[in-house]
Short mmCIF file of C-alpha atoms in Angstrom, two decimals:
data_model
loop_
_atom_site.label_atom_id
_atom_site.label_comp_id
_atom_site.label_asym_id
_atom_site.label_seq_id
_atom_site.Cartn_x
_atom_site.Cartn_y
_atom_site.Cartn_z
CA UNK U 1 261.16 43.09 131.39
CA UNK U 2 264.03 42.34 133.69
CA UNK U 3 262.73 43.08 137.07
CA UNK U 4 266.00 43.26 139.73
CA UNK U 5 266.16 42.76 143.29
CA UNK U 6 268.60 44.33 144.32
CA UNK U 7 272.25 45.50 143.81
CA UNK U 8 274.30 42.51 144.61
CA UNK U 9 277.60 41.51 144.49
CA UNK U 10 281.20 43.37 142.65
CA UNK U 11 284.13 42.29 141.41
CA UNK U 12 287.51 43.38 141.38
CA UNK U 13 291.13 43.08 140.46
CA UNK U 14 293.91 42.78 142.68
CA UNK U 15 297.41 42.38 142.68
CA UNK U 16 297.75 41.75 146.99
CA UNK U 17 295.00 39.40 147.47
CA UNK U 18 296.60 39.66 151.30
CA UNK U 19 297.02 43.35 151.31
CA UNK U 20 294.29 44.24 149.83
CA UNK U 21 291.94 41.37 152.75
CA UNK U 22 293.47 43.51 155.26
CA UNK U 23 291.66 46.45 154.52
CA UNK U 24 288.79 45.51 153.92
CA UNK U 25 288.58 43.32 157.34
CA UNK U 26 289.48 46.68 158.55
CA UNK U 27 286.89 48.31 156.18
CA UNK U 28 284.51 46.01 157.71
CA UNK U 29 283.64 43.22 155.07
CA UNK U 30 284.05 39.10 156.46
CA UNK U 31 285.91 36.87 153.97
CA UNK U 32 283.91 33.94 153.99
CA UNK U 33 286.10 32.05 151.37
CA UNK U 34 289.29 31.90 149.53
CA UNK U 35 291.33 30.04 146.64
CA UNK U 36 293.79 30.63 145.53
CA UNK U 37 293.31 32.68 142.94
CA UNK U 38 290.59 34.36 144.56
CA UNK U 39 288.86 36.09 148.24
CA UNK U 40 285.25 36.55 148.41
CA UNK U 41 283.76 38.73 151.31
CA UNK U 42 280.37 39.05 152.93
CA UNK U 43 277.99 41.87 154.62
CA UNK U 44 276.46 40.99 157.64
CA UNK U 45 273.04 40.45 155.70
CA UNK U 46 272.37 37.11 153.84
CA UNK U 47 274.22 37.13 150.87
CA UNK U 48 277.30 34.74 150.44
CA UNK U 49 279.14 37.60 149.47
CA UNK U 50 279.09 41.26 147.67
CA UNK U 51 282.90 41.68 146.62
CA UNK U 52 284.70 39.05 144.99
CA UNK U 53 288.53 39.71 144.68
CA UNK U 54 290.85 38.11 142.01
CA UNK U 55 294.10 38.11 141.86
CA UNK U 56 295.62 39.80 138.64
CA UNK U 57 298.53 42.15 137.84
CA UNK U 58 296.06 43.99 136.33
CA UNK U 59 294.20 46.24 139.20
CA UNK U 60 290.04 46.25 137.57
CA UNK U 61 286.81 46.20 138.42
CA UNK U 62 285.73 42.59 137.29
CA UNK U 63 281.85 42.70 137.26
CA UNK U 64 278.46 44.60 137.92
CA UNK U 65 276.30 41.88 139.59
CA UNK U 66 272.36 42.34 139.88
CA UNK U 67 269.82 40.35 141.50
CA UNK U 68 267.11 39.43 139.76
CA UNK U 69 263.51 38.13 140.94
CA UNK U 70 263.43 34.85 138.99
CA UNK U 71 265.09 32.14 136.49
CA UNK U 72 262.66 33.68 133.75
CA UNK U 73 264.30 36.91 134.52
CA UNK U 74 267.75 35.37 132.62
CA UNK U 75 266.08 33.61 130.63
CA UNK U 76 264.61 37.09 128.92
CA UNK U 77 267.79 38.42 129.80
CA UNK U 78 269.77 35.85 127.67
CA UNK U 79 268.02 37.05 124.70
CA UNK U 80 269.07 40.88 125.24
CA UNK U 81 271.87 41.61 121.90
CA UNK U 82 274.61 40.45 123.10
CA UNK U 83 273.96 38.85 125.82
CA UNK U 84 275.62 35.39 126.90
CA UNK U 85 273.96 31.94 127.39
CA UNK U 86 271.95 31.41 131.19
CA UNK U 87 275.28 29.56 133.19
CA UNK U 88 276.40 28.43 136.73
CA UNK U 89 277.74 30.43 138.78
CA UNK U 90 280.77 29.29 140.38
CA UNK U 91 280.68 31.16 143.76
CA UNK U 92 279.55 30.17 146.73
CA UNK U 93 275.69 29.42 147.10
CA UNK U 94 275.42 28.53 143.50
CA UNK U 95 272.40 30.20 141.42
CA UNK U 96 272.92 30.53 137.78
CA UNK U 97 274.22 34.02 136.13
CA UNK U 98 273.44 36.04 132.48
CA UNK U 99 276.53 38.48 130.92
CA UNK U 100 275.90 41.79 129.15
CA UNK U 101 277.62 44.40 129.20
CA UNK U 102 276.88 47.71 128.76
CA UNK U 103 277.76 50.60 126.53
CA UNK U 104 281.59 51.08 127.40
CA UNK U 105 282.14 46.76 127.79
CA UNK U 106 281.63 46.89 131.40
CA UNK U 107 280.25 43.12 132.18
CA UNK U 108 277.54 43.21 134.45
CA UNK U 109 276.11 39.98 135.01
CA UNK U 110 271.95 39.06 136.18
CA UNK U 111 272.55 36.89 139.07
CA UNK U 112 269.40 34.75 140.53
CA UNK U 113 269.15 31.00 142.97
CA UNK U 114 272.15 31.97 145.25
CA UNK U 115 271.50 30.52 148.58
CA UNK U 116 271.47 33.11 151.55
CA UNK U 117 273.35 32.46 154.48
CA UNK U 118 272.80 32.91 157.92
CA UNK U 119 272.58 36.96 158.83
CA UNK U 120 275.57 37.85 161.18
CA UNK U 121 275.78 39.46 164.33
CA UNK U 122 274.26 43.10 163.78
CA UNK U 123 275.09 45.74 166.30
CA UNK U 124 271.25 47.35 167.10
CA UNK U 125 270.96 51.30 165.57
CA UNK U 126 271.66 53.67 168.33
CA UNK U 127 268.69 55.66 169.40
CA UNK U 128 269.00 59.25 169.45
CA UNK U 129 267.76 61.86 171.85
CA UNK U 130 267.02 64.67 169.24
CA UNK U 131 266.38 68.70 171.28
CA UNK U 132 262.70 67.80 169.94
CA UNK U 133 261.36 64.28 170.87
CA UNK U 134 263.91 61.96 173.51
CA UNK U 135 263.62 58.80 172.98
CA UNK U 136 266.56 57.01 175.53
CA UNK U 137 265.32 57.14 179.29
CA UNK U 138 268.00 55.64 181.31
CA UNK U 139 270.76 53.70 179.06
CA UNK U 140 272.91 55.07 177.66
CA UNK U 141 275.24 54.85 174.48
CA UNK U 142 278.87 52.82 174.11
CA UNK U 143 279.30 51.35 171.07
CA UNK U 144 282.81 49.62 170.80
CA UNK U 145 285.68 50.95 168.57
CA UNK U 146 286.52 48.66 165.56
CA UNK U 147 286.08 48.21 162.19
CA UNK U 148 282.55 49.73 160.96
CA UNK U 149 280.35 47.02 160.16
CA UNK U 150 279.29 46.95 156.49
CA UNK U 151 275.74 45.48 155.84
CA UNK U 152 275.10 45.31 152.23
CA UNK U 153 276.69 46.68 148.67
CA UNK U 154 273.97 50.07 148.40
CA UNK U 155 275.93 51.64 144.86
CA UNK U 156 278.23 51.66 142.35
CA UNK U 157 279.20 55.40 140.95
CA UNK U 158 280.96 55.01 137.03
CA UNK U 159 282.14 58.02 135.23
CA UNK U 160 281.36 58.02 131.55
CA UNK U 161 282.74 58.92 128.47
CA UNK U 162 279.47 59.05 126.22
CA UNK U 163 276.64 59.99 128.70
CA UNK U 164 273.14 59.41 126.54
CA UNK U 165 274.57 55.89 125.74
CA UNK U 166 274.86 54.91 129.05
CA UNK U 167 271.57 56.28 131.09
CA UNK U 168 269.40 54.91 127.87
CA UNK U 169 271.61 51.64 128.90
CA UNK U 170 270.95 51.26 132.25
CA UNK U 171 267.19 52.95 131.73
CA UNK U 172 266.04 50.82 128.44
CA UNK U 173 267.88 47.71 129.44
CA UNK U 174 267.92 47.20 133.60
CA UNK U 175 264.78 48.94 133.68
CA UNK U 176 265.71 52.13 135.67
CA UNK U 177 264.51 55.08 137.18
CA UNK U 178 266.26 59.18 137.28
CA UNK U 179 265.87 60.30 140.48
CA UNK U 180 268.41 63.10 140.50
CA UNK U 181 270.17 64.79 137.33
CA UNK U 182 272.83 67.11 137.39
CA UNK U 183 272.12 69.86 133.74
CA UNK U 184 274.71 72.84 133.39
CA UNK U 185 272.75 75.36 131.87
CA UNK U 186 269.98 74.60 129.51
CA UNK U 187 268.06 71.59 131.40
CA UNK U 188 266.64 70.13 127.93
CA UNK U 189 270.52 69.84 127.21
CA UNK U 190 272.27 65.98 128.04
CA UNK U 191 272.64 65.91 132.01
CA UNK U 192 276.34 66.07 133.56
CA UNK U 193 275.53 63.02 135.83
CA UNK U 194 272.77 61.00 136.37
CA UNK U 195 271.36 58.64 139.84
CA UNK U 196 269.39 55.63 138.41
CA UNK U 197 267.44 53.73 141.64
CA UNK U 198 265.49 50.37 140.81
CA UNK U 199 262.09 50.15 140.30
CA UNK U 200 260.59 48.60 142.58
CA UNK U 201 256.95 49.71 141.84
CA UNK U 202 255.41 50.68 145.22
CA UNK U 203 258.83 50.01 146.98
CA UNK U 204 260.79 51.89 148.50
CA UNK U 205 264.39 51.61 147.00
CA UNK U 206 267.76 53.85 147.21
CA UNK U 207 268.27 56.73 145.61
CA UNK U 208 270.39 55.63 143.05
CA UNK U 209 272.04 52.50 142.58
CA UNK U 210 274.20 53.30 140.11
CA UNK U 211 275.41 56.64 139.65
CA UNK U 212 276.54 57.79 135.83
CA UNK U 213 279.50 61.26 135.91
CA UNK U 214 280.56 62.52 132.58
CA UNK U 215 284.66 61.56 132.23
CA UNK U 216 287.04 61.83 129.35
CA UNK U 217 287.35 58.06 129.59
CA UNK U 218 285.71 55.28 131.13
CA UNK U 219 285.82 54.32 135.05
CA UNK U 220 284.74 52.38 137.66
CA UNK U 221 284.65 55.28 140.90
CA UNK U 222 283.50 54.12 143.62
CA UNK U 223 281.43 50.54 145.06
CA UNK U 224 279.64 51.71 148.50
CA UNK U 225 278.46 50.25 151.05
CA UNK U 226 276.28 50.44 153.93
CA UNK U 227 276.68 50.33 157.35
CA UNK U 228 274.24 50.66 160.65
CA UNK U 229 274.60 54.75 161.61
CA UNK U 230 276.13 57.80 161.96
CA UNK U 231 278.34 56.49 165.22
CA UNK U 232 279.50 53.66 163.03
CA UNK U 233 280.34 55.78 160.03
CA UNK U 234 282.43 57.72 161.83
CA UNK U 235 283.99 55.24 164.83
CA UNK U 236 285.11 53.38 161.77
CA UNK U 237 286.60 56.30 160.21
CA UNK U 238 288.66 56.46 163.48
CA UNK U 239 289.50 52.08 162.70
CA UNK U 240 290.91 52.85 159.77
CA UNK U 241 292.94 55.85 160.46
CA UNK U 242 294.61 53.66 163.45
CA UNK U 243 295.42 51.68 160.83
CA UNK U 244 297.03 53.51 158.19
CA UNK U 245 294.94 53.76 155.64
CA UNK U 246 294.84 56.24 153.18
CA UNK U 247 291.75 58.39 153.41
CA UNK U 248 289.99 60.30 150.15
CA UNK U 249 287.18 62.18 151.34
CA UNK U 250 285.03 62.37 154.78
CA UNK U 251 283.46 61.52 156.81
CA UNK U 252 280.19 64.24 154.88
CA UNK U 253 276.91 64.23 153.97
CA UNK U 254 276.00 64.37 150.14
CA UNK U 255 272.88 66.72 149.09
CA UNK U 256 271.87 64.43 146.17
CA UNK U 257 270.45 61.24 148.21
CA UNK U 258 271.39 62.87 151.50
CA UNK U 259 274.27 59.61 152.05
CA UNK U 260 276.53 60.70 155.18
CA UNK U 261 279.18 59.50 153.11
CA UNK U 262 283.21 58.72 154.78
CA UNK U 263 285.57 56.99 150.91
CA UNK U 264 289.24 55.87 151.13
CA UNK U 265 291.35 54.92 148.51
CA UNK U 266 292.04 50.93 148.69
CA UNK U 267 295.72 49.34 147.86
CA UNK U 268 294.95 48.90 144.60
CA UNK U 269 293.74 51.99 143.74
CA UNK U 270 290.56 51.69 142.97
CA UNK U 271 287.15 54.36 145.25
CA UNK U 272 285.55 52.60 148.06
CA UNK U 273 282.18 53.99 150.02
CA UNK U 274 281.44 53.39 153.49
CA UNK U 275 277.26 55.28 153.57
CA UNK U 276 274.50 55.78 156.62
CA UNK U 277 270.99 57.41 156.51
CA UNK U 278 270.51 57.42 152.20
CA UNK U 279 267.16 58.45 150.68
CA UNK U 280 264.58 56.09 150.17
CA UNK U 281 262.18 56.66 146.84
CA UNK U 282 260.15 54.68 144.87
CA UNK U 283 257.37 54.31 141.26
CA UNK U 284 256.12 57.83 142.11
CA UNK U 285 259.01 59.82 143.31
CA UNK U 286 259.84 61.96 140.71
CA UNK U 287 262.87 63.84 139.50
CA UNK U 288 264.57 66.72 139.82
CA UNK U 289 266.97 68.46 138.61
CA UNK U 290 270.39 70.17 139.43
CA UNK U 291 272.38 72.70 138.08
CA UNK U 292 276.25 71.50 138.92
CA UNK U 293 278.17 72.91 141.52
CA UNK U 294 280.70 72.09 143.73
CA UNK U 295 278.03 72.51 146.38
CA UNK U 296 275.20 70.34 144.05
CA UNK U 297 278.55 67.77 145.92
CA UNK U 298 277.75 67.85 149.48
CA UNK U 299 275.56 69.77 152.14
CA UNK U 300 279.13 69.18 154.72
CA UNK U 301 282.37 67.38 155.15
CA UNK U 302 285.55 68.64 154.16
CA UNK U 303 286.25 71.12 151.52
CA UNK U 304 285.74 68.79 148.40
CA UNK U 305 286.11 70.19 144.27
CA UNK U 306 284.08 68.69 141.82
CA UNK U 307 286.87 68.10 139.24
CA UNK U 308 289.16 66.76 142.18
CA UNK U 309 286.09 64.21 143.52
CA UNK U 310 284.96 63.18 139.38
CA UNK U 311 289.19 62.62 139.07
CA UNK U 312 290.02 60.62 141.97
CA UNK U 313 289.65 57.06 140.59
CA UNK U 314 292.70 55.60 139.37
CA UNK U 315 292.43 51.59 139.20
CA UNK U 316 295.45 51.90 137.67
CA UNK U 317 296.98 53.52 141.37
CA UNK U 318 298.39 51.36 144.24
CA UNK U 319 298.49 52.90 147.14
CA UNK U 320 300.54 51.17 150.62
CA UNK U 321 299.43 51.61 153.82
CA UNK U 322 300.68 54.43 155.65
CA UNK U 323 303.80 54.37 158.14
CA UNK U 324 303.53 54.03 161.47
CA UNK U 325 305.50 57.97 161.30
CA UNK U 326 302.77 58.89 159.57
CA UNK U 327 299.91 58.42 161.04
CA UNK U 328 302.34 59.85 164.83
CA UNK U 329 302.28 62.94 162.79
CA UNK U 330 299.00 62.91 161.33
CA UNK U 331 297.66 62.97 165.02
CA UNK U 332 299.48 65.60 166.37
#
């Protein structure tokens, strides 16, 4: 059995790394290393990178990587069907990996032994006064304007053509547990969406690390990165908008997982999300079923249909930042 600690990083392929760098810096990531064909970006946490951008003519997702507990997990993984041998990671921080493929052929990497780095300075979460509980006395709150600092990679959402096979693989091979299923009609049938979390025993983990949605083709819908709090989310949204980037949906709050969300379209067309204030589950948390409908998508936020949301990622689309004139029109 594999012992997965957390999702570690994603690898995306982009045609224009300079434009992407501008976008991801405004999104709140920090460049930590670059080469001729790769760009490495980190959050404020101890991982040396959470996003690897590779230069390529055709935009696409290259890999989703998960950190495992020990080298013994890699030795177990290399005996799985279709697995690679254990190989050295040729990225900052070193380490080793085993490459797998999920049922649609997507590259899944299991990594171990990457040397951590010193965490970056991160502002403290704001102390909030609710109507009932007052916690801030004599102090003021003035968070500065700028990008929302990304702390870590939280989850990846995937559109899948063969839901039963994909759910079975992520549960049986990676050992994930279902937190929420979205069903249509009879709850005994195959769900149209599944939110899967890591199995960390009694330790609390994110409501989902992988989200699967029924789709006409296999496509990565979005990668999601955690920020400090609601104010970071809203200030980050303002910053991105002022820089002319293309919003997709937000700010709002999801129902399943409860995250406050904000989705943006990267220059290569793929979606990327800021999130904060998500639910935490452990091995004893029950699985829930929800009937498919637009109201299962969000509690509040700009209007959105499930059909438009799930059709919103196109890895082949190229998106340019909005012009100054367009930004001025939007601000009126």
